[in-house]
Structure formats: C-alpha cells, structure tokens
Coordinates of C-alpha atoms (C1' of nucleotides) in Angstrom, one line a residue:
Chain J
M1 CA 17.0 16.7 -4.7
V2 CA 18.3 12.7 -3.0
D3 CA 20.5 10.4 -5.1
R4 CA 20.1 7.0 -4.3
E5 CA 22.9 5.8 -5.2
E6 CA 24.2 7.9 -4.0
L7 CA 22.8 8.0 -0.3
E8 CA 23.3 4.1 -1.1
S9 CA 26.9 3.7 -2.1
V10 CA 26.8 6.3 2.3
C11 CA 24.4 3.2 3.9
K12 CA 27.0 1.0 2.8
R13 CA 30.7 2.3 3.3
R14 CA 29.5 3.8 6.5
G15 CA 27.1 0.6 8.2
F16 CA 23.8 1.2 8.1
M17 CA 22.3 -1.6 5.8
W18 CA 23.1 -2.8 2.1
P19 CA 21.8 -7.0 0.5
S20 CA 22.0 -9.4 2.3
S21 CA 23.6 -12.4 1.7
E22 CA 25.8 -10.5 -0.7
I23 CA 28.6 -12.9 -0.8
Y24 CA 26.2 -15.2 -1.7
G25 CA 25.7 -13.2 -4.7
G26 CA 22.3 -11.6 -2.8
E27 CA 18.2 -12.5 -3.3
A28 CA 16.2 -9.4 -3.2
G29 CA 14.2 -9.0 -1.0
F30 CA 16.2 -9.1 1.6
Y31 CA 17.8 -6.2 3.4
D32 CA 20.9 -6.8 6.0
Y33 CA 21.4 -4.0 8.6
G34 CA 24.9 -3.8 9.9
H35 CA 25.9 -1.7 13.1
L36 CA 25.5 2.0 12.5
G37 CA 21.5 1.1 10.2
A38 CA 20.9 -1.8 13.8
R39 CA 22.0 1.8 15.5
L40 CA 19.2 3.8 14.5
K41 CA 16.0 1.2 14.0
D42 CA 16.8 0.7 17.4
G43 CA 16.7 4.2 18.0
W44 CA 13.5 4.8 16.1
E45 CA 11.4 2.4 17.4
L46 CA 12.4 3.6 20.5
I47 CA 11.0 6.6 20.0
W48 CA 7.9 4.3 18.1
K49 CA 6.8 2.5 22.0
D50 CA 7.1 6.1 23.2
F51 CA 4.3 7.6 21.0
F52 CA 3.2 5.5 20.4
L53 CA 2.1 3.6 23.7
G54 CA 1.8 6.7 25.5
L55 CA -1.4 8.1 24.1
N56 CA -2.9 6.1 26.2
D57 CA -2.3 3.6 29.1
N58 CA -4.3 0.6 28.2
Y59 CA -1.5 0.1 24.8
H60 CA 0.1 -2.4 25.6
M61 CA 3.9 -3.9 23.9
I62 CA 3.1 -7.4 22.9
Y63 CA 5.1 -10.2 20.9
T64 CA 3.8 -13.0 18.6
P65 CA 5.3 -16.1 17.2
N66 CA 6.4 -14.7 12.6
I67 CA 4.6 -18.7 12.2
L68 CA 0.3 -19.6 12.6
P69 CA -1.4 -22.3 11.5
Y70 CA -2.8 -22.1 9.2
R71 CA -5.7 -22.1 10.5
A72 CA -5.7 -18.9 11.9
L73 CA -4.5 -17.5 8.0
K74 CA -7.6 -19.5 6.7
A75 CA -10.2 -17.4 9.5
S76 CA -8.1 -14.2 8.6
G77 CA -9.0 -14.3 5.3
H78 CA -6.0 -13.7 3.9
V79 CA -5.2 -17.5 3.0
D80 CA -8.2 -18.0 0.0
L81 CA -8.0 -13.8 -0.6
F82 CA -4.6 -12.9 0.1
S83 CA -3.1 -14.4 -3.8
D84 CA -4.1 -13.9 -7.4
I85 CA -4.7 -15.7 -10.4
I86 CA -1.8 -15.3 -12.8
V87 CA -2.0 -16.0 -16.3
H88 CA 0.9 -16.6 -19.1
C89 CA -0.2 -14.9 -22.4
M90 CA 1.2 -18.8 -24.5
R91 CA 2.2 -16.2 -27.7
C92 CA 4.9 -13.7 -25.9
S93 CA 4.5 -14.5 -22.8
A94 CA 3.0 -11.1 -20.8
S95 CA 1.6 -12.4 -16.6
Y96 CA -1.6 -10.4 -16.1
R97 CA -3.9 -11.1 -13.3
A98 CA -7.1 -12.3 -14.5
D99 CA -9.5 -10.7 -12.3
H100 CA -8.4 -7.8 -13.6
L101 CA -8.7 -9.2 -16.9
I102 CA -12.0 -10.9 -16.0
T103 CA -13.5 -7.4 -14.8
D104 CA -12.1 -4.9 -17.2
L105 CA -13.6 -6.8 -20.6
T106 CA -16.7 -7.8 -18.3
G107 CA -17.1 -5.4 -15.4
K108 CA -17.4 -8.0 -12.9
N109 CA -16.2 -8.2 -10.2
V110 CA -14.7 -11.6 -9.5
E111 CA -13.0 -10.8 -6.1
G112 CA -12.9 -15.3 -4.2
L113 CA -12.4 -17.0 -6.8
N114 CA -10.7 -19.7 -7.5
A115 CA -8.5 -20.8 -10.1
S116 CA -10.8 -23.4 -11.9
E117 CA -13.6 -21.0 -11.6
I118 CA -11.7 -18.3 -12.9
E119 CA -10.6 -20.1 -15.9
G120 CA -13.8 -20.9 -17.0
M121 CA -14.6 -17.6 -17.1
I122 CA -11.9 -16.8 -19.5
K123 CA -12.1 -19.5 -21.8
E124 CA -16.4 -18.7 -22.1
N125 CA -15.9 -15.4 -22.5
E126 CA -12.7 -16.1 -25.5
M127 CA -10.6 -14.1 -23.8
K128 CA -7.2 -12.9 -26.1
C129 CA -3.9 -11.4 -24.3
P130 CA -5.2 -7.8 -24.7
S131 CA -1.4 -6.7 -26.8
C132 CA -0.6 -9.7 -28.9
N133 CA -4.4 -11.4 -29.1
G134 CA -2.3 -15.1 -27.7
N135 CA -3.9 -17.2 -26.3
F136 CA -3.2 -17.7 -22.6
S137 CA -2.2 -21.1 -20.4
E138 CA -3.8 -22.3 -18.6
A139 CA -4.8 -20.2 -14.8
E140 CA -2.1 -20.8 -12.2
E141 CA -2.9 -19.7 -7.9
F142 CA -0.2 -17.4 -6.5
N143 CA -0.2 -17.1 -2.5
M144 CA 2.3 -14.1 -1.3
M145 CA 2.3 -16.0 1.5
F146 CA 5.2 -18.1 2.4
S147 CA 4.7 -21.4 3.5
L148 CA 5.7 -23.6 6.1
S149 CA 5.0 -27.0 6.9
I150 CA 5.1 -27.7 10.8
G151 CA 6.8 -30.8 12.8
P152 CA 8.5 -34.2 11.9
T153 CA 5.4 -35.7 9.9
G154 CA 4.7 -31.7 8.2
E155 CA 1.7 -32.4 8.0
H156 CA 0.7 -29.4 10.0
K157 CA 0.9 -26.4 6.9
G158 CA 1.6 -23.1 8.7
F159 CA 2.6 -20.0 7.3
L160 CA 5.2 -16.8 7.6
R161 CA 2.6 -13.9 9.1
P162 CA 2.0 -11.7 5.8
E163 CA 1.1 -9.0 8.1
T164 CA 1.9 -8.9 12.4
A165 CA -1.5 -7.8 13.3
Q166 CA -2.8 -11.1 13.7
G167 CA -1.0 -12.5 16.4
S168 CA -3.4 -8.9 18.6
Y169 CA -5.9 -10.1 18.1
M170 CA -5.9 -13.6 18.4
N171 CA -4.6 -11.9 22.1
F172 CA -7.4 -10.1 21.8
F173 CA -9.6 -11.7 24.9
R174 CA -7.2 -13.0 26.9
E175 CA -5.5 -9.2 27.3
Y176 CA -8.7 -8.2 27.5
R177 CA -9.7 -9.3 30.7
A178 CA -5.6 -9.6 32.0
L179 CA -6.2 -6.0 31.5
R180 CA -9.1 -6.2 34.1
R181 CA -11.9 -4.9 30.0
Q182 CA -11.2 -2.0 30.4
M183 CA -11.3 -0.7 27.2
P184 CA -10.2 1.1 24.7
M185 CA -6.8 -1.2 25.2
G186 CA -4.1 -1.3 22.8
L187 CA -1.6 -4.0 21.4
A188 CA 1.3 -2.5 19.0
T189 CA 4.2 -5.0 18.3
I190 CA 7.4 -4.3 16.4
G191 CA 7.6 -7.9 14.6
N192 CA 8.7 -9.8 11.1
A193 CA 5.7 -10.0 8.7
F194 CA 6.7 -12.0 5.8
R195 CA 5.8 -11.3 1.4
N196 CA 6.6 -13.2 -1.2
E197 CA 6.8 -10.5 -4.0
I198 CA 6.6 -10.8 -7.7
S199 CA 9.8 -7.9 -8.0
P200 CA 11.0 -6.2 -5.2
R201 CA 12.6 -3.3 -6.1
Q202 CA 13.5 -0.7 -4.8
G203 CA 16.0 -1.1 -2.4
V204 CA 14.9 -1.2 0.8
Y205 CA 11.4 0.2 0.2
R206 CA 9.1 -3.1 -1.0
L207 CA 11.2 -6.4 0.8
R208 CA 10.5 -10.0 1.3
E209 CA 10.6 -10.1 4.9
F210 CA 10.5 -6.6 6.7
L211 CA 10.4 -5.7 10.3
Q212 CA 6.6 -3.2 11.2
A213 CA 5.7 -1.4 14.0
E214 CA 2.0 -1.3 14.7
L215 CA -0.2 -1.0 17.4
Q216 CA -4.1 -2.7 17.3
I217 CA -6.9 0.0 18.8
F218 CA -10.1 -2.6 20.4
F219 CA -12.6 0.2 20.8
I220 CA -16.5 -0.3 21.3
P221 CA -17.5 2.5 18.7
D222 CA -19.3 5.7 19.9
T223 CA -18.8 5.1 23.8
N224 CA -15.5 6.2 23.4
D225 CA -15.6 9.0 22.0
M226 CA -15.1 11.1 25.2
T227 CA -11.5 9.6 25.7
F228 CA -10.2 10.0 22.7
E229 CA -11.3 13.9 22.4
D230 CA -9.0 14.9 25.0
M231 CA -6.5 12.6 23.3
Y232 CA -5.4 15.5 21.0
D233 CA -5.2 19.0 19.8
G234 CA -8.7 19.1 17.1
K235 CA -6.6 23.6 16.0
A236 CA -3.7 21.5 15.2
E237 CA -2.6 21.6 11.6
V238 CA -2.1 18.4 8.9
T239 CA -1.8 18.0 5.4
V240 CA -4.1 15.6 3.8
L241 CA -5.7 14.9 -0.2
L242 CA -8.4 14.0 0.7
D243 CA -9.8 11.4 -2.4
G244 CA -11.9 13.0 -5.1
E245 CA -9.1 15.9 -4.6
E246 CA -6.2 16.9 -7.1
E247 CA -3.6 18.7 -4.6
A248 CA -3.1 18.3 -0.7
R249 CA -3.4 21.0 1.6
R250 CA -4.1 22.7 5.1
V251 CA -6.3 22.4 7.3
R252 CA -7.6 22.6 10.9
M253 CA -8.1 18.9 12.3
D254 CA -11.2 20.2 13.7
E255 CA -11.9 20.2 9.9
L256 CA -13.0 16.6 8.9
E257 CA -15.5 16.1 10.5
D258 CA -16.6 13.6 8.5
L259 CA -13.9 11.6 10.1
P260 CA -15.2 9.6 13.5
V261 CA -13.6 10.6 16.7
F262 CA -11.7 8.1 17.6
Y263 CA -10.5 8.1 13.6
R264 CA -9.7 11.8 14.2
S265 CA -7.7 11.3 16.4
H266 CA -4.9 9.4 15.9
L267 CA -4.3 10.4 12.8
A268 CA -3.6 13.3 14.7
K269 CA -1.5 12.2 16.4
V270 CA 0.4 10.2 13.8
Y271 CA 1.2 13.1 11.8
E272 CA 2.7 14.6 15.4
F273 CA 5.1 12.0 15.9
Y274 CA 6.3 12.7 11.9
R275 CA 6.1 16.6 12.4
E276 CA 7.6 16.1 16.1
H277 CA 9.2 13.6 16.5
M278 CA 11.1 12.4 12.8
N279 CA 11.5 16.4 11.9
L280 CA 9.1 16.5 9.3
A281 CA 8.9 19.7 6.7
P282 CA 4.7 20.4 6.8
E283 CA 5.1 19.8 2.8
D284 CA 7.6 16.6 3.3
V285 CA 4.3 14.1 5.5
R286 CA 1.3 14.0 4.0
L287 CA -2.2 12.1 5.2
R288 CA -3.8 10.6 1.8
E289 CA -6.7 9.1 2.3
L290 CA -7.9 6.2 0.0
S291 CA -10.3 5.8 -2.6
K292 CA -13.0 2.7 -2.5
E293 CA -11.3 1.0 -5.5
E294 CA -7.8 1.1 -3.3
K295 CA -8.4 0.1 0.0
A296 CA -8.6 -3.3 0.8
F297 CA -12.4 -4.4 1.4
Y298 CA -12.4 -4.4 5.6
N299 CA -10.7 -1.4 5.3
L300 CA -14.1 0.9 6.3
I301 CA -11.8 4.1 6.2
H302 CA -7.7 4.4 4.7
F303 CA -5.7 7.0 5.0
D304 CA -2.1 6.2 4.1
V305 CA 1.3 8.2 5.8
E306 CA 3.8 8.8 2.6
I307 CA 7.0 10.9 2.8
N308 CA 8.2 12.4 0.2
M309 CA 11.9 11.0 -0.9
P310 CA 12.6 12.6 -3.4
S311 CA 15.6 9.0 -3.9
L312 CA 12.9 6.8 -4.2
G313 CA 11.3 9.0 -7.1
G314 CA 8.4 11.3 -4.8
W315 CA 5.1 10.2 -2.2
K316 CA 6.1 7.7 -1.5
E317 CA 4.3 4.9 2.1
V318 CA 5.7 4.9 5.3
G319 CA 3.0 4.1 6.7
G320 CA -1.8 3.7 7.2
I321 CA -4.7 4.3 9.4
H322 CA -6.8 1.5 9.0
Y323 CA -10.2 1.0 10.6
R324 CA -10.6 -2.9 9.7
G325 CA -14.5 -3.0 12.0
D326 CA -15.4 -5.7 13.5
Y327 CA -14.0 -8.3 10.6
D328 CA -11.0 -9.8 12.1
L329 CA -12.4 -10.2 15.7
T330 CA -16.1 -12.1 14.4
K331 CA -13.6 -14.2 11.4
H332 CA -11.4 -15.4 14.7
Q333 CA -13.9 -15.9 16.3
E334 CA -16.0 -17.8 13.4
E335 CA -12.8 -20.2 13.0
S336 CA -11.7 -20.6 15.9
G337 CA -15.1 -20.4 18.2
T338 CA -14.0 -18.1 21.2
K339 CA -15.9 -15.7 22.2
M340 CA -15.0 -12.2 20.9
S341 CA -17.8 -9.7 22.0
I342 CA -18.1 -8.0 25.4
P343 CA -20.5 -6.3 27.1
V344 CA -21.9 -3.5 26.6
N345 CA -25.5 -2.0 28.0
G346 CA -26.7 -5.4 28.4
T347 CA -26.1 -6.4 25.4
R348 CA -22.9 -8.5 23.6
V349 CA -20.2 -6.4 21.4
V350 CA -18.1 -7.9 19.3
P351 CA -15.2 -4.6 19.6
H352 CA -13.3 -2.1 16.5
V353 CA -9.9 -2.7 15.2
L354 CA -8.4 1.2 14.9
E355 CA -5.6 -0.6 13.3
L356 CA -2.5 2.1 13.6
S357 CA 1.0 0.3 11.2
F358 CA 4.4 1.2 10.5
G359 CA 7.2 -0.6 7.9
V360 CA 10.3 0.0 9.8
D361 CA 12.3 -0.7 6.4
R362 CA 10.4 2.3 5.3
N363 CA 10.1 4.7 7.6
I364 CA 14.4 4.1 8.3
W365 CA 14.8 5.0 4.0
A366 CA 12.5 8.2 4.9
V367 CA 14.7 9.3 8.2
L368 CA 18.1 9.0 5.3
D369 CA 15.9 10.5 2.6
R370 CA 14.8 13.4 4.6
G371 CA 18.4 13.9 6.2
Y372 CA 20.9 13.8 4.5
R373 CA 22.2 16.7 2.7
L374 CA 25.3 17.5 0.8
D375 CA 27.0 21.3 0.5
E376 CA 29.7 22.3 1.1
R377 CA 29.9 18.9 3.2
E378 CA 28.4 15.3 3.0
W379 CA 26.5 15.7 6.5
L380 CA 23.4 13.2 8.2
S381 CA 20.8 15.8 10.3
L382 CA 18.3 12.8 12.2
P383 CA 16.5 13.9 14.5
K384 CA 18.2 13.0 17.5
R385 CA 17.6 10.5 19.9
C386 CA 17.5 8.5 16.8
A387 CA 20.8 9.0 15.8
P388 CA 23.8 6.0 15.3
Y389 CA 25.1 8.3 18.1
H390 CA 23.8 10.8 19.7
V391 CA 28.1 11.8 20.8
A392 CA 31.5 12.3 20.9
V393 CA 34.4 13.0 22.1
F394 CA 37.4 13.9 21.0
P395 CA 41.3 14.9 22.2
L396 CA 41.8 17.9 20.6
V397 CA 44.8 16.9 19.2
R398 CA 47.1 13.6 21.0
K399 CA 49.4 15.0 23.2
D400 CA 50.4 16.0 26.2
G401 CA 47.5 14.3 28.5
L402 CA 44.5 16.0 26.3
E403 CA 44.0 12.0 24.6
E404 CA 43.6 10.9 28.1
R405 CA 41.7 13.3 29.0
S406 CA 39.4 13.3 26.8
R407 CA 38.6 9.2 27.7
E408 CA 37.7 9.7 31.8
I409 CA 35.5 12.0 29.7
Y410 CA 34.4 9.8 27.6
K411 CA 33.9 7.2 30.3
V412 CA 31.3 8.8 32.6
I413 CA 29.5 9.6 29.5
K414 CA 28.4 6.8 27.5
R415 CA 26.8 5.5 30.4
E416 CA 24.2 7.8 29.7
F417 CA 24.5 8.7 25.8
R418 CA 25.9 6.8 22.8
A419 CA 29.3 7.8 22.1
F420 CA 31.7 7.4 20.6
W421 CA 35.5 8.2 21.3
D422 CA 37.9 9.0 17.9
R423 CA 41.8 10.4 18.3
S424 CA 43.0 9.0 14.2
G425 CA 43.9 12.1 12.4
S426 CA 42.7 15.6 12.6
V427 CA 40.0 17.3 15.1
G428 CA 38.4 18.2 11.1
K429 CA 38.8 15.0 10.4
R430 CA 36.3 13.6 13.0
Y431 CA 33.3 16.3 12.5
A432 CA 33.9 15.3 8.8
R433 CA 33.7 11.1 10.0
M434 CA 30.5 12.1 12.3
D435 CA 28.8 14.0 10.1
E436 CA 28.1 11.7 8.1
I437 CA 27.1 9.3 9.5
G438 CA 24.6 12.5 11.4
T439 CA 26.0 12.3 14.8
P440 CA 24.5 15.6 16.7
L441 CA 27.1 16.8 18.7
C442 CA 30.8 16.3 19.4
I443 CA 32.9 16.8 22.4
T444 CA 36.3 18.4 22.3
T445 CA 38.7 18.6 25.3
D446 CA 42.4 20.3 24.1
Y447 CA 44.6 23.4 26.6
E448 CA 41.8 25.1 28.7
T449 CA 40.9 21.6 29.6
P450 CA 42.7 21.3 32.0
E451 CA 43.1 25.2 33.4
D452 CA 38.6 25.4 34.2
D453 CA 37.7 22.7 33.6
T454 CA 35.9 23.5 30.2
V455 CA 35.9 21.3 27.1
T456 CA 33.9 22.4 23.6
V457 CA 30.1 21.6 22.8
R458 CA 30.0 21.3 19.1
D459 CA 26.7 21.3 17.6
I460 CA 26.1 19.4 13.6
T461 CA 23.7 21.9 12.4
S462 CA 25.4 25.1 12.3
K463 CA 29.0 23.6 13.1
E464 CA 28.8 26.4 16.3
Q465 CA 31.1 25.8 19.0
V466 CA 30.5 26.2 22.7
R467 CA 32.2 26.2 25.5
V468 CA 30.5 24.1 28.6
K469 CA 32.4 22.6 32.3
V470 CA 32.7 19.4 32.2
P471 CA 30.1 18.6 35.1
E472 CA 26.9 20.3 33.0
L473 CA 27.7 17.8 30.8
I474 CA 25.3 15.3 31.0
D475 CA 22.0 17.9 31.7
I476 CA 23.4 19.6 28.7
I477 CA 23.2 16.5 26.5
G478 CA 20.4 15.3 27.3
S479 CA 18.2 18.5 26.7
I480 CA 20.0 18.6 23.1
I481 CA 19.2 15.2 22.2
D482 CA 16.0 14.6 24.3
G483 CA 15.1 18.2 22.2
E484 CA 14.4 20.5 25.2
K485 CA 16.5 22.5 24.8
E486 CA 18.2 24.0 20.9
F487 CA 21.4 23.8 20.7
G488 CA 21.8 27.7 20.0
E489 CA 19.9 28.4 23.6
L490 CA 23.2 27.2 25.6
Q491 CA 25.6 30.0 27.0
R492 CA 28.3 30.7 24.5
Chain B
rG1 C1' 8.3 -12.2 -15.6
rC2 C1' 8.7 -9.6 -19.6
rA3 C1' 13.0 -5.9 -22.9
rG4 C1' 17.3 -3.5 -22.4
rG5 C1' 21.3 -1.1 -19.5
rC6 C1' 24.9 -3.1 -16.0
rG7 C1' 28.7 -6.3 -12.7
rU8 C1' 36.3 -3.9 -12.2
rG9 C1' 39.6 -3.1 -4.0
rA10 C1' 35.0 -0.5 1.3
rU11 C1' 33.3 2.9 -1.9
rC12 C1' 32.6 4.7 -7.0
rC13 C1' 35.1 5.0 -11.4
rA14 C1' 38.3 3.7 -16.3
rG15 C1' 39.9 0.3 -18.7
rU16 C1' 36.2 -4.4 -22.5
rU17 C1' 35.1 -1.8 -29.5
rU18 C1' 40.3 -4.5 -31.5
rG19 C1' 42.0 -10.9 -25.6
rG20 C1' 48.9 -10.2 -24.5
rU21 C1' 53.6 -5.7 -19.4
rU22 C1' 53.4 -6.6 -12.7
rA23 C1' 44.5 -4.5 -13.8
rG24 C1' 44.9 2.0 -13.1
rG25 C1' 42.1 6.9 -10.5
rA26 C1' 39.8 9.2 -6.7
rU27 C1' 37.3 8.1 -2.0
rU28 C1' 37.8 5.6 1.8
rA29 C1' 40.3 3.3 5.7
rA30 C1' 44.5 0.8 9.4
rG31 C1' 49.2 2.3 11.6
rG32 C1' 53.3 5.8 12.4
rC33 C1' 55.0 11.3 12.7
rC34 C1' 53.6 15.7 12.5
rU35 C1' 49.2 19.2 14.1
rU36 C1' 46.5 25.0 19.8
rC37 C1' 38.6 23.1 16.4
rC38 C1' 36.3 22.0 10.8
rA39 C1' 38.3 15.8 5.7
rA40 C1' 46.2 20.2 5.6
rG41 C1' 50.5 16.8 4.9
rC42 C1' 54.5 13.6 4.7
rC43 C1' 55.9 8.3 5.6
rU44 C1' 54.0 2.8 5.4
rU45 C1' 49.7 -1.1 4.9
rC46 C1' 45.6 -3.9 3.7
rU47 C1' 41.3 -5.5 -0.1
rG48 C1' 39.3 -6.1 -6.0
rC49 C1' 37.4 -8.2 -12.8
rC50 C1' 29.0 -11.4 -9.4
rC51 C1' 29.8 -17.3 -10.0
rG52 C1' 30.4 -21.7 -13.4
rG53 C1' 31.6 -23.7 -17.9
rG54 C1' 34.0 -23.1 -22.6
rU55 C1' 36.5 -21.5 -26.5
rU56 C1' 42.1 -19.6 -27.6
rC57 C1' 49.2 -20.6 -26.8
rG58 C1' 46.4 -16.1 -23.2
rA59 C1' 39.7 -14.4 -21.5
rA60 C1' 38.0 -8.5 -17.0
rU61 C1' 37.7 -8.2 -22.3
rC62 C1' 34.9 -13.7 -26.5
rC63 C1' 29.9 -17.0 -26.8
rC64 C1' 27.4 -20.1 -23.0
rG65 C1' 24.4 -20.1 -18.8
rG66 C1' 23.4 -18.7 -13.9
rC67 C1' 22.7 -15.0 -9.5
rG68 C1' 22.0 -9.3 -8.8
rC69 C1' 21.4 -4.6 -9.3
rC70 C1' 19.4 -0.4 -12.6
rU71 C1' 15.0 1.3 -15.6
rG72 C1' 10.2 0.2 -18.2
rC73 C1' 5.8 -2.7 -18.2
rA74 C1' 3.3 -5.9 -15.4
rC75 C1' 2.7 -6.8 -10.3
rC76 C1' 2.4 -4.2 -5.4
rA77 C1' -5.4 -8.5 -1.0

RNA sequence: GCAGGCGUGAUCCAGUUUGGUUAGGAUUAAGGCCUUCCAAGCCUUCUGCCCGGGUUCGAAUCCCGGCGCCUGCACCA
C-alpha cells in the first residue's frame, strides 16, 4: 500500500515534483518537475516514442503550438461543446450542471443548447434545487478552455489548446503529401494541453496544464487491415473490463473479435507497452471499455487504460484508445474549406482517425506509485530505462586512490548512460540514497580494482553484487538497462 | 464552488485548548575525521511558525481577510 502523502514527501525532498509557484503560495492545478522528475519524464518520453513510432514506418513525431486560433477550436467543437451551463441555487448556493438537471427531470438530451435556451427550459419546467428546493440563479456558460487575445489590438481571439490532437488533424493533408501519400499514416506529438478545471485535485492527476503524448493514426477502414493484422500477436493475453461486465478478465486478443482489426491491434500494443516497458503486473493494468453514456459523442469505440494506483484510491485512467471515425477531419474540412479526402478506388474518402492518447504526468505518477517500496529499505523499482540515473559510481572508501579511480570510471560511463558519482558518507549510505531515487545499478571501486581492474556491480532489486572487468562495464550496463539481460544472468 | 479539517527548517511531527524564557524532536542535507560493501560513529554547520491586517506591553498561539492542501459533495465534452 502506497501512502500518497509519503510518496509526495519523497518527491519533494529528493527532487521529483511539487506544486508550482510554491514560494507565492501556489496555484492549484500546476506542478513543477525537479531535476529527478525531469530525467524520469524524459526517460518515459523516450520509451514512448521508441515504442509507438516503432509500430509502423509511417508513424512520425510533429510539434505544433500551444495556442490555437478561434476557428480551429470552433471547427473541432470545443468552442460550443467543451463547456458546461452552470446554475447556482440562490438559497443554498449549490451549483449544478444545468443539462444534467434537465436530463434527469425530463429525460431530454439538451447537448448543444446555449445558456438562454437552457434557462428557458428551467423556467418552463419550474425547476427547483434538488437539495433545498430553492430557486436557481441565471444560467452561466463555463468553458473549460483558457481564452486569449492575440496581437496588439487583441482582436484575434484564441485559446490555449485543450488537447494536442487538433495540431495533428490540421496538419493531416500537408503531411499526407509530404509523406508521399502513404496510408496508414501516424502523427504523434508530445506537448502541453490546458483545461481550466473547476477543482484540480489529487496532485498531478488532474492538472490545469498537463502534458499529453498522443498518436493520431489516419487510415482508410477495411483497406489497411493487413498492415494492422501483422502488427500484433492474436495469442497475446490482455486484461479487459468490458462494458456491461462486472469484473475484469484475461482474454486472448483474438477473442476480442468484435473489435475491428485496426483497433484490436493497437489495443494489444498499448497493453504490451504497459506490461513490458512500464513493467506493470497483469493485475495492475487493465483496458476498460466505456459505456455509451460515458463516451464522447464522436467516439465510436473507446477503451481507457487504467492502472491500479493505491495512492490515488484505486483504478485511474492514464490513457485512452479512441476511434473517432472521420469526425475531426470532416469538421476541419467543412470549417476551413481545405480538402481532407484522399482518392480510394476511384472515389474520395475522408480518412478515419484512431487516437492513442496518454497523460504523461499521470503516467509518471503511476510509475512512482507502482515502483514505491517500503520494506527494510525505502526504494523505487522503476522501469530501468526511465530511471533518473541508470548507474551510480562510488569508491568503497575515500583513500588509497580508490576515489580517483572511481572518478575515472565515472567519466567513461557517463558518456553512455545517465550516471551519478558520489563520495560522501559510507558506501552503505550511498547505496541507500540510490535506492530511494530508483537507480538500478551501483558500481564500486574497491581494493581489488587496482590489482585486476575489476569493480563490483550492485543490483537495486536483490542488493546482490557481481564482480566485472572494467572494460566490459559499458556492455554489461547496457544489456541490463535495455532489458536484454537480467542481473541474475551475469557471471558471478 | 459548498461543508469540515489542516498549514511550524528540505521532509515528517510536537507546541496553539489557557498568548509570556534563546520555538523542540526525528529524519535529511553540507563540510571534516574515520571507514575493506549496504542509512555505523564523532565534530562542525545551514534552513522554520503560509501571506497580509488587527487585538495586546507581548501573537506560532486570539480575531478578520487571502492563498494553498486534505476529505466529502458537486464537477471531470
């Protein structure tokens, strides 16, 4: 069981993350990454890029701005739909989403109505506060986007983007040509998104400024199936919680035959990413299918990736696999007049989008939550490649030339790996420090080093050591960090 | 946003009820001595009452306002 406050304490004390602008009291929904958090986040992003861009030769990174003009978000639907109509009770001052109130009372779906239309319905039905029977205030529109004015006169209206996806959609056709008209095509990006959350809570879990890692896959349904079929192993097992079922269960991918191939293949790969690269146990990660009520209107199929995080009270969403159909490209085509369709078998077709979306901050927290260990030591078991430091180098004691030799070895190693050198305190103390920040390997020069040019390599998990020759260090560290070898396989 | 609780060195906590010596402890950190493998020991050292205002001879302590955090409710296209 991981205590959230204990983990937050470690994060602050050692340099992972903490509330932003804290010397001025902070502002809810914003977090800083310190020197270790930044390394951890960079490591996570590297693994993510390697894995997801590696799925297909035609999946690529792009970067687009944080600020979007009004029309882009008008087209995407965010100006009209990424907002809630709120009413307040004038007696007990509770606030409610007006559309929920009306739907609960009348059963009507009022999505898309504006504030005055909503208010009319409230008056018409003589609605009262459910908790105290008081009267309601006027309806107010609350949009979750941060609005901006662009330019000196401020006449160009814009917003901080509420999701990174729109940048990929708007670039679809230019990249389609630049990438020589290949389908499927994937545009991935890692960048900030902004939502003016009413009540940011739970540390880094719900932020007002957060980092998304997204891959938008453009494809023509039914024609690209062979490409996707080759991508995954139908015998691979995943944990799913399907809509309408009470319990998550293990299934083979090819049992999910109701899902189209393009979707099933990426679902399998997302699960593989968490099991094999984030080192999560099968019982700690699941794919949850959202019900019709939970899904956004444009999503045809939607599974969330959920990780069991005791520090946040259980299963929490860290990503989603969204089949958005042709909604996005069609909307941008209509608003901009730019052609988004491509020729297929003599007709023009607007490609469909499969979106793989990940909240980086949540994923970082998940890595820390699932990695935190408190036994006879306090330590972090991190995926080795994203650990802030891959390897630390120490002298056993600070005399007889051991310190100088350890420094020489460190200088060689740090060219290849994220490395750390320390000489303070006792060697045990230094191991303990590295345990606390999740450094997988520690190398110590001792009295045998000057005699036969060997050092000890210590494993964070078992605390065991093996003695290896200095010239072999780079290869050995590399094979452990990359997961090609387990520490236990090294010759003792 | 509402209700309740809370805010003390880097971290965690005592002190606030009943205002009154240099605000205490643990951990951590830095420098040194020592040290032949898992937070040993010794010496030295840094950092604090969330912010602002008020009451008072005197405020960490009482009052008002603000900010933040926690829990619940609401919210999370």
